[in-house]
Amino acid sequence: MKDGLYVDSLRGMHSTGLMMIPKHNPTNVIIHKKAMCGMDFLDLSTTDKYLNDVDKFQFCIGHNRHATKGSVSHKMAHPFQHGKITLVHNGTLLYHSNLPEGNSFISDSEAIAYALSVQSSEKIIPKLNGAFALVWHDASDDTLHIIRNDERPLYFGKVKEQDTLLIASEYQMLDWIATRNNMEIDEIYEPTVGHELIFKNQDFDKYISKEHKLYEKISNIQPGHHLAAWNGKWDDYGYGGFFDRKKDTPHWATTSEELLSQFGLTAGQKVKVEVDSFTVYNTQNGTSTGKATGYLECSLLDEDTEHVVTVHNQKYSDWNKFIEDEITVTIKTAYTYSGIGIENGINIIANDPQMHVENNEEKKIIDLFVGPFGRTLTKTQWDEYTKHGCAMCEGNIYDEDSGKITWTSDQQPICYDCRELYNW
């Protein structure tokens, strides 16, 4: 195991992790992972303790990560565990919003782990759009599962006269590990693409193979046709869901009046909106302007449709005391939109905001904080964004750090010290 973690560091230096399943208590899965390269990980006393007792475990899976989605931090290292599923993933999905609660996870790998904990592999594997080789343990029946698609390699081999199975991402790596440890392997196999292999009770001579339908990619374009992107999510190797322009009509062809009517609204109608946030997009002469967004207090006719109300070209000074409050706006127009996890939403553009102070008493100005991409956050939102601390050192983020820290592209905070140390 030590040799595997060491040599596999060549494939990823950002994080290293182990999942270990005890022989006599398979539900007590042990996870040990750190945001460090394999060589440093092997120097940890905890790592040494676990690997010196490796015979106590029926399954011991290691992973070296090169960060693709999510920051370099302990919590983003593999493996990921949700419910009875503990999983490692090699590869990158193009998007994972189509998985159960997909938008709740920054990491595509963690999204897969959660998805497999709430739905069967028959439902989840066909939804994986992108590269993957997966290994996971299901504590509900003490089984080990492996599967890959054609974008990632995966190899395994049974050691002769031992109940030992070696798994690696590369043929040469597996062969080297076996040779270095004086293990003779009957044969090295590469699992058939789309076939889930299931091992149970350390009986590696027998396994169940389940064939899955994989995500279908668009590879051929007929003469006279072309691809266009409209749906706002990664699909195949372009941006968007694709349609044949000769046959299909883009969803935004509906007029604004028809669209509003579809949801029981009309242009010029005054509606109450709960203000959610204010995003600054311009600062001139010391005055910040931007857009306010919120949600209707009334229900749309189609309650399953996602919606947002946007009021553009507003002064931040006029809005800062009304975040998380209710105002009245006048509907101007609307259009449909799609995004991560939203297949058909409605964006209502409004103007003429009317902000009322109840009982003629001055409202309390609530504390506001600077969040990712300059977005204004309430105290509740700030606490949610910073609850796990700095993505680099995991140190605490305090209220007074607002405006001093920076943020990763996936909206995780980097404390001031790490910002200076790593020139973030």
mmCIF file with all atom_site columns, C-alpha atoms in Angstrom, residues 1-10 16-19 37-44 46-55 60-64 166 173 176-178 180-181:
data_model
loop_
_atom_site.group_PDB
_atom_site.id
_atom_site.type_symbol
_atom_site.label_atom_id
_atom_site.label_alt_id
_atom_site.label_comp_id
_atom_site.label_asym_id
_atom_site.label_entity_id
_atom_site.label_seq_id
_atom_site.pdbx_PDB_ins_code
_atom_site.Cartn_x
_atom_site.Cartn_y
_atom_site.Cartn_z
_atom_site.occupancy
_atom_site.B_iso_or_equiv
_atom_site.pdbx_formal_charge
_atom_site.auth_seq_id
_atom_site.auth_comp_id
_atom_site.auth_asym_id
_atom_site.auth_atom_id
_atom_site.pdbx_PDB_model_num
ATOM 1  C CA . MET A 1 1   ? 0.000   0.000  0.000   1.00 0.00 ? 1   MET A CA 1
ATOM 2  C CA . LYS A 1 2   ? 2.844   2.355  0.808   1.00 0.00 ? 2   LYS A CA 1
ATOM 3  C CA . ASP A 1 3   ? 4.422   1.746  -2.591  1.00 0.00 ? 3   ASP A CA 1
ATOM 4  C CA . GLY A 1 4   ? 1.106   2.463  -4.269  1.00 0.00 ? 4   GLY A CA 1
ATOM 5  C CA . LEU A 1 5   ? 0.611   5.810  -2.537  1.00 0.00 ? 5   LEU A CA 1
ATOM 6  C CA . TYR A 1 6   ? 4.205   6.750  -3.265  1.00 0.00 ? 6   TYR A CA 1
ATOM 7  C CA . VAL A 1 7   ? 4.276   5.994  -6.988  1.00 0.00 ? 7   VAL A CA 1
ATOM 8  C CA . ASP A 1 8   ? 0.724   7.235  -7.588  1.00 0.00 ? 8   ASP A CA 1
ATOM 9  C CA . SER A 1 9   ? 1.816   10.674 -6.354  1.00 0.00 ? 9   SER A CA 1
ATOM 10 C CA . LEU A 1 10  ? 3.032   11.182 -9.899  1.00 0.00 ? 10  LEU A CA 1
ATOM 11 C CA . THR A 1 16  ? -3.747  11.926 -0.550  1.00 0.00 ? 16  THR A CA 1
ATOM 12 C CA . GLY A 1 17  ? -6.249  9.693  1.204   1.00 0.00 ? 17  GLY A CA 1
ATOM 13 C CA . LEU A 1 18  ? -7.105  6.213  2.404   1.00 0.00 ? 18  LEU A CA 1
ATOM 14 C CA . MET A 1 19  ? -10.313 4.327  3.019   1.00 0.00 ? 19  MET A CA 1
ATOM 15 C CA . CYS A 1 37  ? 1.440   14.844 -1.523  1.00 0.00 ? 37  CYS A CA 1
ATOM 16 C CA . GLY A 1 38  ? 1.833   11.094 -1.073  1.00 0.00 ? 38  GLY A CA 1
ATOM 17 C CA . MET A 1 39  ? 5.408   11.299 0.184   1.00 0.00 ? 39  MET A CA 1
ATOM 18 C CA . ASP A 1 40  ? 4.488   13.694 3.006   1.00 0.00 ? 40  ASP A CA 1
ATOM 19 C CA . PHE A 1 41  ? 1.322   11.731 3.762   1.00 0.00 ? 41  PHE A CA 1
ATOM 20 C CA . LEU A 1 42  ? 3.392   8.576  4.269   1.00 0.00 ? 42  LEU A CA 1
ATOM 21 C CA . ASP A 1 43  ? 5.523   10.414 6.845   1.00 0.00 ? 43  ASP A CA 1
ATOM 22 C CA . LEU A 1 44  ? 2.512   11.004 9.109   1.00 0.00 ? 44  LEU A CA 1
ATOM 23 C CA . THR A 1 46  ? -1.284  8.164  11.730  1.00 0.00 ? 46  THR A CA 1
ATOM 24 C CA . THR A 1 47  ? -0.674  6.892  8.209   1.00 0.00 ? 47  THR A CA 1
ATOM 25 C CA . ASP A 1 48  ? 2.138   4.683  9.443   1.00 0.00 ? 48  ASP A CA 1
ATOM 26 C CA . LYS A 1 49  ? -0.076  3.246  12.185  1.00 0.00 ? 49  LYS A CA 1
ATOM 27 C CA . TYR A 1 50  ? -2.856  2.325  9.770   1.00 0.00 ? 50  TYR A CA 1
ATOM 28 C CA . LEU A 1 51  ? -0.589  0.807  7.133   1.00 0.00 ? 51  LEU A CA 1
ATOM 29 C CA . ASN A 1 52  ? 1.322   -1.248 9.691   1.00 0.00 ? 52  ASN A CA 1
ATOM 30 C CA . ASP A 1 53  ? -2.027  -2.790 10.659  1.00 0.00 ? 53  ASP A CA 1
ATOM 31 C CA . VAL A 1 54  ? -3.178  -3.296 7.073   1.00 0.00 ? 54  VAL A CA 1
ATOM 32 C CA . ASP A 1 55  ? -3.919  -7.001 7.693   1.00 0.00 ? 55  ASP A CA 1
ATOM 33 C CA . CYS A 1 60  ? -7.739  -0.726 1.737   1.00 0.00 ? 60  CYS A CA 1
ATOM 34 C CA . ILE A 1 61  ? -8.057  1.854  -1.055  1.00 0.00 ? 61  ILE A CA 1
ATOM 35 C CA . GLY A 1 62  ? -5.648  4.752  -1.578  1.00 0.00 ? 62  GLY A CA 1
ATOM 36 C CA . HIS A 1 63  ? -6.075  7.861  -3.729  1.00 0.00 ? 63  HIS A CA 1
ATOM 37 C CA . ASN A 1 64  ? -3.788  10.663 -4.921  1.00 0.00 ? 64  ASN A CA 1
ATOM 38 C CA . LEU A 1 166 ? -4.557  -5.098 -6.623  1.00 0.00 ? 166 LEU A CA 1
ATOM 39 C CA . MET A 1 173 ? 1.993   0.858  -11.982 1.00 0.00 ? 173 MET A CA 1
ATOM 40 C CA . TRP A 1 176 ? 5.582   -2.531 -10.629 1.00 0.00 ? 176 TRP A CA 1
ATOM 41 C CA . ILE A 1 177 ? 3.818   -2.712 -7.245  1.00 0.00 ? 177 ILE A CA 1
ATOM 42 C CA . ALA A 1 178 ? 3.348   -6.464 -7.568  1.00 0.00 ? 178 ALA A CA 1
ATOM 43 C CA . ARG A 1 180 ? 8.382   -4.856 -5.876  1.00 0.00 ? 180 ARG A CA 1
ATOM 44 C CA . ASN A 1 181 ? 6.406   -6.762 -3.227  1.00 0.00 ? 181 ASN A CA 1
#
